[in-house]
Amino acid sequence: MHLDLPLLLRITLYGSAALLACLVLRRALRGWLGATAAYAIWAAVPLAVLAAAIPGPPISAALPKMPAMVAMPLNLQSSEHAWAGQLLAVWLTGAVAMAVALWWRQHRFVRRLGVLHALDGEIWAATRDVGLPVSVGLWRPRIVLPMDFDTRYSAAERTLILAHERLHLRRGDLYANLLAALLLCIGWCNPLMHLAWRAFRLDQELACDAEVLTRYPGERRSYATAMLKTHGGAGWTPTACRWNAPHALTQRVAALLKPAVEMPRARWNLRVVVAMAVMLNGACWAFQPARLQGMRVPGNALDFRTMRPPRYPPDAVAAGLAGFVELQIAVSPTGTPEHIAIVRSTPAGVFDQTVLDAAPHWRFTPALEDGKAVASEVRVPVKFELDPPDTAPAVADIHPGTEAAARPHAADRSEPVARCAPAGCASRGGLQ
């Protein structure tokens, strides 16, 4: 298993910063711009995760195509990825466990509704009341009412409840809850994610209440009475929007005492908050470390096609030595090395022979002149390091125009071997 630690760390940092900002600003935004704007600020969280996951803007640079080889003992290569694989396994286990727990809670809630009877296209009645009314269903969104809906609530209360639930469906809150559940699974080990989950669901209900009361400004008492008439039923559900969510009742009733923001202003505030969230996350993405994008350099057409890395000398491993060897290789029109010479090496003589033993097995893509392969020369730097490099992709072959990497030789796995990391080298064009 491969774990991209820099990417996961960046996603965690960006997501946590967005969560913290939402948790801190939501109350102030609700008092200043209204409940709808406070709900809209939560769009910053998925935008932050997206900004962290997308690579930063590329910059072009003239990079030679050929790599420097980095030799290191195999035991260091193995230990480098062992703990990362264990960390990935723990994270995946937690994410899957959270997903299963959320699915089971939603599934149990739907089953407890019992048999549903259709009243019209989007309104259904349940045989059992487990905290109804509720908006539920991703593939077929519907409003589920208790069987005694007409007798328990007055006509005004029924109008308010249906307006509330229809607003959930029209705004797509069920899908917003699904996205929040997905982020909760991804960030199950982040305490801020669990705090934000409850705050997000509360802000969702408060925003819906505020918009309904803007349409029915004289019905605050009926709205509060309808909330208090609803049975508690089951606890929270991952994706459903319940009229009487147990953790939000007190705050929702208290919010009814505050003046509502007029609809045109509320919609304008919503657009402003979303635009600010998009711009801030766009700026964070733009200020990420630039991603280098290599350009072909004219006259540098040579590239590794396949190569077998040199072995790390056992004596050098025992002595804790690192070093560097630079080769100059004459390449035939068929891509095979014809002459191999050591330009320089540090420490002198320690790594020379192991590189000379490996180089004859390398194959190159030759330079072309007028569409024909010609003899060329290339310089290949080889680094011997005891500490793992930051980036060392492991692939079997190296193709022209790509970053280079090599898989350790399969034979005799107990001995130190080499692998490759992206870097540059110099080449010279066709020989006369």
XYZ file of C-alpha atoms in Angstrom:
432
model
C 0.000 0.000 0.000
C 1.225 3.509 -0.849
C 0.505 6.507 1.354
C 1.065 10.006 0.015
C 1.882 11.595 3.357
C 2.433 15.163 2.073
C -0.954 15.087 0.339
C -2.794 13.696 3.376
C -1.066 16.182 5.659
C -2.001 19.061 3.359
C -5.634 17.901 3.193
C -5.755 17.576 6.982
C -4.257 21.023 7.551
C -6.454 22.782 4.989
C -9.573 20.969 6.170
C -8.854 21.629 9.840
C -8.237 25.315 9.157
C -11.563 25.561 7.320
C -13.403 23.671 10.073
C -11.911 25.882 12.759
C -12.814 29.029 10.823
C -16.412 27.837 10.398
C -16.773 26.930 14.067
C -15.417 30.324 15.143
C -17.290 32.501 12.627
C -20.690 30.795 12.435
C -22.278 32.592 15.425
C -20.995 36.004 14.360
C -22.194 35.453 10.792
C -25.614 34.340 12.027
C -26.019 37.510 14.060
C -24.589 39.801 11.395
C -25.719 38.328 8.064
C -28.389 35.854 9.107
C -28.736 32.090 9.507
C -28.556 31.439 5.756
C -25.098 33.015 5.524
C -23.922 31.074 8.577
C -24.999 27.856 6.862
C -23.305 28.866 3.602
C -19.900 29.273 5.274
C -19.676 25.488 5.592
C -19.036 25.340 1.844
C -15.485 26.369 2.745
C -14.731 22.885 4.120
C -15.148 20.790 0.942
C -13.576 23.634 -1.046
C -10.525 23.532 1.242
C -10.208 19.769 0.843
C -10.479 20.186 -2.919
C -7.863 22.947 -2.955
C -5.484 20.751 -0.985
C -6.034 17.705 -3.195
C -5.481 19.489 -6.514
C -1.783 20.052 -7.330
C -0.659 23.645 -7.281
C -0.346 25.702 -10.457
C 2.491 24.381 -12.636
C 5.537 26.339 -13.649
C 7.546 25.375 -16.678
C 11.232 24.667 -16.350
C 13.809 23.298 -18.750
C 14.695 20.031 -17.058
C 16.879 17.319 -18.572
C 14.944 14.124 -18.957
C 17.519 11.764 -17.522
C 17.646 10.902 -13.811
C 20.320 10.707 -11.210
C 20.398 7.282 -9.618
C 20.222 7.022 -5.854
C 21.587 3.859 -4.315
C 20.561 2.832 -0.816
C 20.388 -0.359 1.230
C 17.202 -2.394 0.776
C 16.480 -2.581 4.489
C 16.148 1.189 4.615
C 13.806 1.133 1.642
C 11.626 -1.460 3.354
C 11.508 0.325 6.703
C 10.703 3.604 4.945
C 7.341 2.268 3.757
C 6.515 -0.179 6.571
C 5.214 2.405 9.029
C 3.451 4.325 6.261
C 1.617 1.152 5.225
C 0.590 0.531 8.829
C -0.663 4.106 9.167
C -2.676 3.751 5.963
C -4.185 0.492 7.233
C -5.278 2.142 10.490
C -6.798 5.113 8.673
C -8.636 2.914 6.175
C -9.962 0.714 8.973
C -11.332 3.737 10.801
C -12.833 5.230 7.636
C -14.570 1.977 6.722
C -15.810 1.513 10.305
C -17.232 5.045 10.323
C -18.921 4.506 6.951
C -20.480 1.244 8.150
C -21.674 2.879 11.380
C -23.300 5.764 9.513
C -24.922 3.432 6.988
C -26.275 1.211 9.750
C -27.734 4.174 11.640
C -29.482 5.442 8.508
C -30.674 1.973 7.552
C -32.048 1.319 11.044
C -33.917 4.626 11.041
C -35.553 3.903 7.673
C -36.540 0.391 8.786
C -38.127 1.749 11.964
C -40.491 3.855 9.872
C -42.355 0.698 8.944
C -44.582 0.540 5.872
C -44.863 3.816 3.950
C -48.099 4.899 2.252
C -47.944 7.403 -0.595
C -50.117 10.497 -0.141
C -48.828 12.200 -3.277
C -45.641 12.229 -5.349
C -43.327 13.494 -2.590
C -45.330 13.069 0.638
C -45.664 9.697 2.362
C -47.116 8.542 5.678
C -45.295 6.089 7.969
C -47.006 3.497 10.146
C -44.644 4.250 13.051
C -43.639 7.645 14.388
C -39.903 7.791 15.170
C -39.484 11.544 15.259
C -41.470 12.559 12.183
C -41.848 14.568 9.963
C -38.612 13.953 8.102
C -37.096 14.438 4.662
C -35.304 11.289 3.592
C -34.029 9.504 0.501
C -31.189 10.247 -1.897
C -32.443 8.469 -5.027
C -36.116 9.313 -4.405
C -36.276 12.224 -1.928
C -39.554 12.290 -0.061
C -41.240 13.802 2.972
C -42.450 11.237 5.517
C -45.225 12.283 7.900
C -46.756 10.546 10.924
C -50.162 8.892 10.463
C -51.816 11.426 12.812
C -50.347 14.437 11.016
C -53.734 15.968 10.227
C -55.059 15.612 13.795
C -51.898 16.420 15.771
C -51.101 19.705 14.012
C -53.316 22.643 13.124
C -53.679 23.827 9.540
C -51.142 26.633 10.055
C -48.679 24.256 11.671
C -49.045 21.751 8.835
C -48.339 24.484 6.291
C -45.178 25.543 8.141
C -43.883 21.988 8.530
C -44.405 21.125 4.870
C -42.786 24.406 3.802
C -39.784 23.542 5.983
C -39.374 20.028 4.615
C -39.924 21.084 0.997
C -37.222 23.689 1.434
C -34.814 20.944 2.521
C -35.540 19.052 -0.685
C -35.319 22.103 -2.922
C -31.966 23.233 -1.468
C -30.464 19.766 -1.779
C -29.753 19.453 1.936
C -29.938 15.655 1.772
C -26.979 15.639 -0.622
C -25.148 18.182 1.531
C -25.600 15.760 4.433
C -24.187 12.962 2.305
C -21.098 15.044 1.508
C -20.729 15.868 5.211
C -20.957 12.152 6.051
C -18.253 11.397 3.468
C -15.957 14.041 4.961
C -16.670 12.624 8.419
C -15.517 9.200 7.215
C -12.352 10.673 5.709
C -11.560 12.744 8.799
C -12.846 10.331 11.425
C -9.686 10.808 13.502
C -9.988 14.612 13.528
C -11.893 15.875 16.617
C -12.806 19.083 14.797
C -14.719 17.035 12.230
C -17.042 15.596 14.885
C -17.653 19.005 16.466
C -18.318 20.518 13.064
C -20.758 17.742 12.115
C -23.243 18.721 14.847
C -22.731 22.460 14.260
C -23.295 22.023 10.519
C -26.573 20.148 11.046
C -27.778 22.798 13.500
C -26.940 25.640 11.105
C -28.762 23.760 8.365
C -31.978 23.670 10.403
C -31.623 27.279 11.560
C -31.179 28.448 7.966
C -34.274 26.531 6.912
C -36.280 27.953 9.825
C -35.172 31.506 8.987
C -36.228 31.248 5.348
C -39.637 29.753 6.196
C -40.328 32.465 8.783
C -39.345 35.105 6.230
C -42.235 33.837 4.115
C -44.588 33.521 7.113
C -43.463 36.347 9.448
C -46.552 36.210 11.659
C -46.420 32.511 12.427
C -43.550 32.304 14.949
C -45.801 31.016 17.745
C -47.324 28.340 15.514
C -43.839 27.372 14.346
C -42.586 26.901 17.919
C -45.731 24.985 18.885
C -45.282 22.624 15.946
C -41.728 21.883 17.097
C -42.864 21.083 20.634
C -45.655 18.782 19.412
C -43.230 16.525 17.575
C -42.211 13.312 19.323
C -38.513 12.856 20.080
C -38.131 9.464 18.432
C -34.732 8.177 17.366
C -31.471 10.108 17.581
C -29.704 11.830 14.730
C -29.535 10.297 11.267
C -26.632 10.749 8.832
C -28.473 12.073 5.764
C -32.121 12.610 6.721
C -33.413 16.080 7.679
C -35.704 15.744 10.667
C -38.218 18.422 11.604
C -37.441 17.964 15.291
C -33.750 17.051 15.434
C -33.061 16.270 19.118
C -29.792 18.192 19.425
C -31.162 21.376 17.786
C -34.564 21.963 19.433
C -33.473 24.427 22.143
C -31.359 26.557 19.812
C -34.061 26.577 17.134
C -36.779 27.733 19.529
C -34.464 30.438 20.885
C -33.677 31.602 17.338
C -37.393 32.218 16.727
C -37.217 35.208 19.090
C -34.695 37.005 16.869
C -35.780 39.130 13.898
C -35.382 37.415 10.546
C -33.291 38.842 7.719
C -35.376 39.858 4.721
C -35.277 37.436 1.811
C -33.472 39.630 -0.771
C -30.794 40.573 1.731
C -30.443 36.971 2.929
C -29.861 35.759 -0.621
C -27.328 38.507 -1.253
C -25.491 37.611 1.963
C -25.481 33.969 0.877
C -23.797 34.842 -2.425
C -21.220 37.034 -0.681
C -20.242 34.313 1.794
C -19.967 31.613 -0.881
C -17.917 33.926 -3.111
C -15.551 34.699 -0.238
C -15.139 31.002 0.517
C -14.340 30.272 -3.126
C -11.851 33.142 -3.393
C -10.052 32.281 -0.162
C -9.679 28.624 -1.100
C -8.614 29.603 -4.598
C -5.918 31.797 -3.083
C -4.769 28.932 -0.850
C -4.524 26.699 -3.904
C -2.596 29.328 -5.869
C -0.076 29.787 -3.055
C 0.710 26.095 -2.804
C 4.299 25.137 -3.680
C 4.555 25.285 -7.450
C 4.514 22.037 -9.370
C 7.441 21.819 -11.762
C 6.490 20.881 -15.282
C 9.435 19.756 -17.349
C 10.018 20.901 -20.925
C 11.926 19.076 -23.593
C 15.363 20.539 -24.192
C 16.445 20.617 -27.850
C 19.388 18.345 -28.554
C 18.876 16.314 -25.350
C 16.953 13.437 -26.875
C 18.602 10.686 -24.867
C 16.662 8.993 -22.126
C 16.816 5.794 -20.137
C 14.624 3.052 -21.555
C 15.417 0.335 -19.009
C 18.061 0.115 -16.323
C 19.154 -2.118 -13.528
C 20.318 -0.136 -10.504
C 23.782 -0.738 -9.028
C 24.148 -2.619 -5.769
C 25.197 -0.764 -2.672
C 28.624 -2.171 -1.706
C 28.362 -4.102 1.591
C 31.619 -2.576 2.863
C 30.234 0.911 2.277
C 27.047 0.017 4.145
C 29.036 -1.322 7.071
C 31.203 1.789 7.149
C 28.195 4.122 6.772
C 29.576 5.678 3.602
C 27.597 7.706 1.067
C 28.966 8.868 -2.233
C 28.602 10.038 -5.790
C 29.767 8.711 -9.162
C 29.378 10.439 -12.516
C 29.658 8.369 -15.686
C 30.185 9.380 -19.292
C 28.664 6.796 -21.612
C 28.973 6.521 -25.370
C 25.633 5.208 -26.661
C 25.361 3.334 -29.939
C 22.553 3.932 -32.446
C 20.877 0.803 -31.035
C 20.795 2.278 -27.515
C 23.493 0.052 -25.954
C 26.477 1.479 -24.041
C 29.667 1.227 -26.106
C 32.138 2.946 -23.835
C 31.780 3.728 -20.136
C 34.124 6.076 -18.299
C 34.083 7.499 -14.789
C 34.279 11.286 -14.845
C 34.484 11.732 -11.096
C 33.635 9.818 -7.947
C 33.419 10.580 -4.238
C 34.939 8.893 -2.242
C 37.332 7.852 -4.936
C 37.263 4.165 -5.817
C 34.584 3.109 -3.294
C 31.549 2.917 -5.599
C 33.259 2.846 -8.992
C 33.173 -0.885 -9.639
C 29.550 -1.467 -8.655
C 28.468 1.279 -11.078
C 30.680 -0.084 -13.852
C 29.125 -3.520 -13.323
C 25.573 -2.165 -13.652
C 26.019 0.303 -16.506
C 26.526 -2.253 -19.357
C 23.011 -3.584 -18.689
C 21.353 -0.215 -19.208
C 19.541 0.587 -22.436
C 18.917 4.041 -23.820
C 16.711 5.668 -26.409
C 19.295 7.046 -28.852
C 19.411 10.540 -30.258
C 17.905 11.144 -33.680
C 19.208 13.136 -36.623
C 16.998 13.484 -39.685
C 14.815 10.749 -38.270
C 17.695 8.276 -37.895
C 19.298 6.994 -34.710
C 22.886 8.178 -34.262
C 25.684 7.571 -31.781
C 25.602 9.908 -28.793
C 27.162 10.546 -25.419
C 25.444 10.978 -22.101
C 26.519 11.738 -18.555
C 24.780 9.853 -15.766
C 25.162 10.895 -12.095
C 24.706 8.150 -9.513
C 24.189 8.966 -5.828
C 24.738 6.494 -3.008
C 22.796 7.466 0.106
C 22.121 5.635 3.342
C 19.105 7.827 4.185
C 15.933 7.458 2.074
C 15.370 10.324 -0.376
C 12.166 12.327 -0.169
C 10.790 11.069 -3.442
C 11.670 7.709 -4.858
C 8.976 6.208 -7.054
C 9.389 2.513 -7.773
C 8.493 1.372 -11.253
C 9.915 -1.289 -13.464
C 10.750 0.619 -16.642
C 11.583 4.176 -17.532
C 10.106 5.604 -20.686
C 11.160 8.666 -22.637
C 9.810 11.955 -21.376
C 8.940 10.691 -17.898
C 10.553 10.994 -14.498
C 12.872 8.119 -13.905
C 12.573 5.410 -11.294
C 13.787 1.857 -10.982
C 12.699 -1.163 -8.991
C 15.341 -2.945 -6.914
C 16.675 -6.084 -8.560
C 14.701 -9.111 -7.466
C 17.642 -11.440 -7.015
C 19.152 -11.883 -3.568
C 16.827 -9.592 -1.625
C 19.087 -9.735 1.435
C 21.754 -7.570 -0.182
C 21.640 -3.780 -0.475
C 20.354 -2.599 -3.817
C 19.686 0.709 -5.541
C 16.655 2.604 -6.582
C 16.198 5.834 -8.506
C 14.927 9.289 -7.749
C 14.164 12.112 -10.177
C 17.055 14.491 -10.825
C 19.018 15.840 -13.731
C 21.971 14.846 -15.857
C 23.681 16.133 -18.963
C 23.918 14.659 -22.396
C 25.736 15.469 -25.613
C 24.362 15.051 -29.091
C 25.368 12.762 -31.951
C 29.003 11.827 -32.418
C 30.718 12.554 -35.684
